[in-house]
Amino acid sequence: MVDSNETHVIVGAGLAGAKAAETLRDEGFTGRVILLGDEREKPYERPGLSKGYLTGAEQADALQVHDPAWYTAHEVELHLGQPVTELDREAKEVRLGDGTAIRYQKLLLTTGSSPRPLRVPGADLAGVHYLRRLPHAERLRQVLQTLGRENGRLLIVGAGWIGMEVAAAARGYGAEVTVVEPQPTPLHGVLGPELGGFFADLHREHGVSLELGASVTEVLGQDGMVLAALTDTGEELPAHAMLIGIGAAPDIALAEAAGLEIAPREEGGGVAVDASLRTSDPDVFAAGDLASAYHPLFERRLRVEHWANALNGGPAAARAMLGQDVVYDRVPYFFSDQYDLGMEYSGFAAPGEYAQVVIRGDAAKREFIAFWLDAQSRVLAGMNVNVWDVTGPIQQLVRSRRPVDPERLSDPTVPLDALLP
């Protein structure tokens, strides 16, 4: 039976929030667990929205974090379609949009992030799309199917992970695709020019037109429909639909209004938390996209937007809420699937903070591992492309913080384990 004298509330019913609720029960918490979400769908995982679900390989049920009956079976009170409008830290309660007030002993914020809007004339046309939530993906999948049947053109603004994964999905449906990106390569801010150029070649080989070093300045349309986009390079690019993928901003409004510390922009601009995911209020925690968390390995705050951070950060925060000694120091990890290419990335190599990139394997055959090294030849990050079962040793190399011999690192005949201290 649930002990109604103690209540832990989780605001944000995504992957991080749902896994936190699961962990509270797994760790023996017997109080009330209340999970609040502003979406109407039960908690689901987001990677499929730009991968399997968008391509048609997965259905919506496959995205769910738990079976629908799990919440009742584990006595997790799930409130959907209810935005939290206020956090009163003095009263230790949150207020919902309908005026309901819910008291808490411990509170976890997992409100995630939202797509950054394109602020140019015409960006509010009905044919301009964003991708963050399941209804977005449902609409976009229908659009891509139609474009494929009618030989239509999708214009994507932003060559980040969302943009490039959607480009691959759109080409799979047969749509024509143009990507506009102000940086000199796709994924430039994450991978740098060396590997950004690799992804540019990949997409060009699959028929994607890349307009690099350009920004959209206006969207042209008629009767709500998109017709074209103008760029600052003087181009007029025809389009029948647009996807905006220019990054995401953490949803900090609730935390900021409550007076919680917010990290500066250079630390991700999320809710500032320590290595145990505790905010400036000792009874309030934050995890997932929302949190700018101090990372002991990198000795700085990082805000990581990827799936693995939600998967692991939610449970870590739940354990900290229960008073356990928690140090959340997972090596950042994410993955991507584009065409016949699969990749995994582990670590953190900020633009301008690495000295060289070492390639191990055959980049021409798209079977290799790329390593980002600092000036002391320490591995900051590694990305395996169509090479599998190497995430463990890559993360160990990152975690070791020890110099490696770049020549041995690049030699596929030298086992990665042999490079570990």
mmCIF file of N, CA, C and O in Angstrom, residues 96-128:
data_model
loop_
_atom_site.group_PDB
_atom_site.id
_atom_site.type_symbol
_atom_site.label_atom_id
_atom_site.label_comp_id
_atom_site.label_asym_id
_atom_site.label_seq_id
_atom_site.Cartn_x
_atom_site.Cartn_y
_atom_site.Cartn_z
ATOM 1 N N LEU A 96 -1.202 23.058 -11.315
ATOM 2 C CA LEU A 96 -1.521 22.670 -12.679
ATOM 3 C C LEU A 96 -2.349 23.741 -13.373
ATOM 4 O O LEU A 96 -2.856 24.668 -12.736
ATOM 5 N N GLY A 97 -2.509 23.580 -14.667
ATOM 6 C CA GLY A 97 -3.257 24.555 -15.441
ATOM 7 C C GLY A 97 -4.704 24.688 -15.023
ATOM 8 O O GLY A 97 -5.320 25.745 -15.223
ATOM 9 N N ASP A 98 -5.288 23.622 -14.443
ATOM 10 C CA ASP A 98 -6.676 23.696 -13.995
ATOM 11 C C ASP A 98 -6.811 24.223 -12.577
ATOM 12 O O ASP A 98 -7.904 24.216 -11.998
ATOM 13 N N GLY A 99 -5.692 24.662 -11.978
ATOM 14 C CA GLY A 99 -5.715 25.224 -10.640
ATOM 15 C C GLY A 99 -5.406 24.244 -9.529
ATOM 16 O O GLY A 99 -5.248 24.659 -8.370
ATOM 17 N N THR A 100 -5.302 22.959 -9.836
ATOM 18 C CA THR A 100 -4.998 21.956 -8.820
ATOM 19 C C THR A 100 -3.604 22.186 -8.252
ATOM 20 O O THR A 100 -2.650 22.437 -8.996
ATOM 21 N N ALA A 101 -3.468 22.076 -6.940
ATOM 22 C CA ALA A 101 -2.173 22.194 -6.273
ATOM 23 C C ALA A 101 -1.773 20.827 -5.730
ATOM 24 O O ALA A 101 -2.594 20.128 -5.123
ATOM 25 N N ILE A 102 -0.522 20.449 -5.954
ATOM 26 C CA ILE A 102 -0.008 19.159 -5.493
ATOM 27 C C ILE A 102 1.237 19.410 -4.656
ATOM 28 O O ILE A 102 2.205 20.013 -5.135
ATOM 29 N N ARG A 103 1.203 18.957 -3.412
ATOM 30 C CA ARG A 103 2.352 19.122 -2.530
ATOM 31 C C ARG A 103 3.360 18.002 -2.755
ATOM 32 O O ARG A 103 3.018 16.910 -3.188
ATOM 33 N N TYR A 104 4.617 18.301 -2.445
ATOM 34 C CA TYR A 104 5.683 17.312 -2.607
ATOM 35 C C TYR A 104 6.660 17.389 -1.447
ATOM 36 O O TYR A 104 6.784 18.429 -0.791
ATOM 37 N N GLN A 105 7.356 16.272 -1.221
ATOM 38 C CA GLN A 105 8.527 16.283 -0.345
ATOM 39 C C GLN A 105 9.796 16.448 -1.182
ATOM 40 O O GLN A 105 10.704 17.185 -0.815
ATOM 41 N N LYS A 106 9.830 15.742 -2.320
ATOM 42 C CA LYS A 106 10.915 15.897 -3.285
ATOM 43 C C LYS A 106 10.295 16.090 -4.663
ATOM 44 O O LYS A 106 9.252 15.504 -4.975
ATOM 45 N N LEU A 107 10.975 16.901 -5.477
ATOM 46 C CA LEU A 107 10.457 17.231 -6.810
ATOM 47 C C LEU A 107 11.554 17.004 -7.842
ATOM 48 O O LEU A 107 12.716 17.385 -7.626
ATOM 49 N N LEU A 108 11.186 16.397 -8.961
ATOM 50 C CA LEU A 108 12.115 16.202 -10.083
ATOM 51 C C LEU A 108 11.546 16.895 -11.304
ATOM 52 O O LEU A 108 10.392 16.656 -11.690
ATOM 53 N N LEU A 109 12.363 17.742 -11.932
ATOM 54 C CA LEU A 109 11.979 18.429 -13.168
ATOM 55 C C LEU A 109 12.620 17.719 -14.356
ATOM 56 O O LEU A 109 13.843 17.603 -14.436
ATOM 57 N N THR A 110 11.783 17.242 -15.262
ATOM 58 C CA THR A 110 12.280 16.609 -16.498
ATOM 59 C C THR A 110 11.466 17.146 -17.673
ATOM 60 O O THR A 110 10.936 16.381 -18.484
ATOM 61 N N THR A 111 11.368 18.459 -17.747
ATOM 62 C CA THR A 111 10.497 19.092 -18.736
ATOM 63 C C THR A 111 11.105 19.166 -20.122
ATOM 64 O O THR A 111 10.441 19.577 -21.071
ATOM 65 N N GLY A 112 12.369 18.766 -20.274
ATOM 66 C CA GLY A 112 12.951 18.622 -21.599
ATOM 67 C C GLY A 112 13.280 19.927 -22.280
ATOM 68 O O GLY A 112 13.655 20.921 -21.652
ATOM 69 N N SER A 113 13.103 19.928 -23.597
ATOM 70 C CA SER A 113 13.442 21.096 -24.408
ATOM 71 C C SER A 113 12.436 21.237 -25.537
ATOM 72 O O SER A 113 11.643 20.335 -25.803
ATOM 73 N N SER A 114 12.486 22.377 -26.196
ATOM 74 C CA SER A 114 11.576 22.669 -27.309
ATOM 75 C C SER A 114 12.369 23.158 -28.508
ATOM 76 O O SER A 114 13.426 23.792 -28.339
ATOM 77 N N PRO A 115 11.891 22.889 -29.723
ATOM 78 C CA PRO A 115 12.609 23.346 -30.913
ATOM 79 C C PRO A 115 12.739 24.862 -30.939
ATOM 80 O O PRO A 115 11.806 25.589 -30.583
ATOM 81 N N ARG A 116 13.904 25.326 -31.343
ATOM 82 C CA ARG A 116 14.091 26.766 -31.524
ATOM 83 C C ARG A 116 13.332 27.203 -32.779
ATOM 84 O O ARG A 116 13.497 26.614 -33.850
ATOM 85 N N PRO A 117 12.520 28.238 -32.679
ATOM 86 C CA PRO A 117 11.729 28.659 -33.838
ATOM 87 C C PRO A 117 12.564 29.433 -34.858
ATOM 88 O O PRO A 117 13.529 30.109 -34.504
ATOM 89 N N LEU A 118 12.184 29.306 -36.106
ATOM 90 C CA LEU A 118 12.768 30.127 -37.160
ATOM 91 C C LEU A 118 12.001 31.440 -37.202
ATOM 92 O O LEU A 118 10.788 31.460 -37.443
ATOM 93 N N ARG A 119 12.689 32.538 -36.961
ATOM 94 C CA ARG A 119 12.036 33.836 -36.873
ATOM 95 C C ARG A 119 12.334 34.653 -38.132
ATOM 96 O O ARG A 119 13.209 35.524 -38.145
ATOM 97 N N VAL A 120 11.626 34.319 -39.190
ATOM 98 C CA VAL A 120 11.721 35.072 -40.435
ATOM 99 C C VAL A 120 10.311 35.215 -40.989
ATOM 100 O O VAL A 120 9.406 34.447 -40.621
ATOM 101 N N PRO A 121 10.079 36.176 -41.873
ATOM 102 C CA PRO A 121 8.747 36.302 -42.476
ATOM 103 C C PRO A 121 8.330 35.008 -43.172
ATOM 104 O O PRO A 121 9.122 34.373 -43.860
ATOM 105 N N GLY A 122 7.082 34.621 -42.960
ATOM 106 C CA GLY A 122 6.544 33.427 -43.603
ATOM 107 C C GLY A 122 6.769 32.137 -42.844
ATOM 108 O O GLY A 122 6.258 31.089 -43.244
ATOM 109 N N ALA A 123 7.498 32.188 -41.726
ATOM 110 C CA ALA A 123 7.809 30.962 -40.991
ATOM 111 C C ALA A 123 6.595 30.389 -40.273
ATOM 112 O O ALA A 123 6.672 29.272 -39.751
ATOM 113 N N ASP A 124 5.477 31.119 -40.258
ATOM 114 C CA ASP A 124 4.270 30.624 -39.598
ATOM 115 C C ASP A 124 3.307 29.948 -40.570
ATOM 116 O O ASP A 124 2.187 29.589 -40.198
ATOM 117 N N LEU A 125 3.723 29.722 -41.807
ATOM 118 C CA LEU A 125 2.864 29.044 -42.775
ATOM 119 C C LEU A 125 2.592 27.608 -42.333
ATOM 120 O O LEU A 125 3.408 26.974 -41.658
ATOM 121 N N ALA A 126 1.435 27.089 -42.730
ATOM 122 C CA ALA A 126 1.038 25.740 -42.313
ATOM 123 C C ALA A 126 1.995 24.675 -42.823
ATOM 124 O O ALA A 126 2.111 23.605 -42.218
ATOM 125 N N GLY A 127 2.684 24.948 -43.908
ATOM 126 C CA GLY A 127 3.599 23.965 -44.472
ATOM 127 C C GLY A 127 4.968 23.939 -43.832
ATOM 128 O O GLY A 127 5.856 23.213 -44.295
ATOM 129 N N VAL A 128 5.161 24.709 -42.756
ATOM 130 C CA VAL A 128 6.434 24.727 -42.020
ATOM 131 C C VAL A 128 6.283 23.833 -40.792
ATOM 132 O O VAL A 128 5.377 24.025 -39.979
#
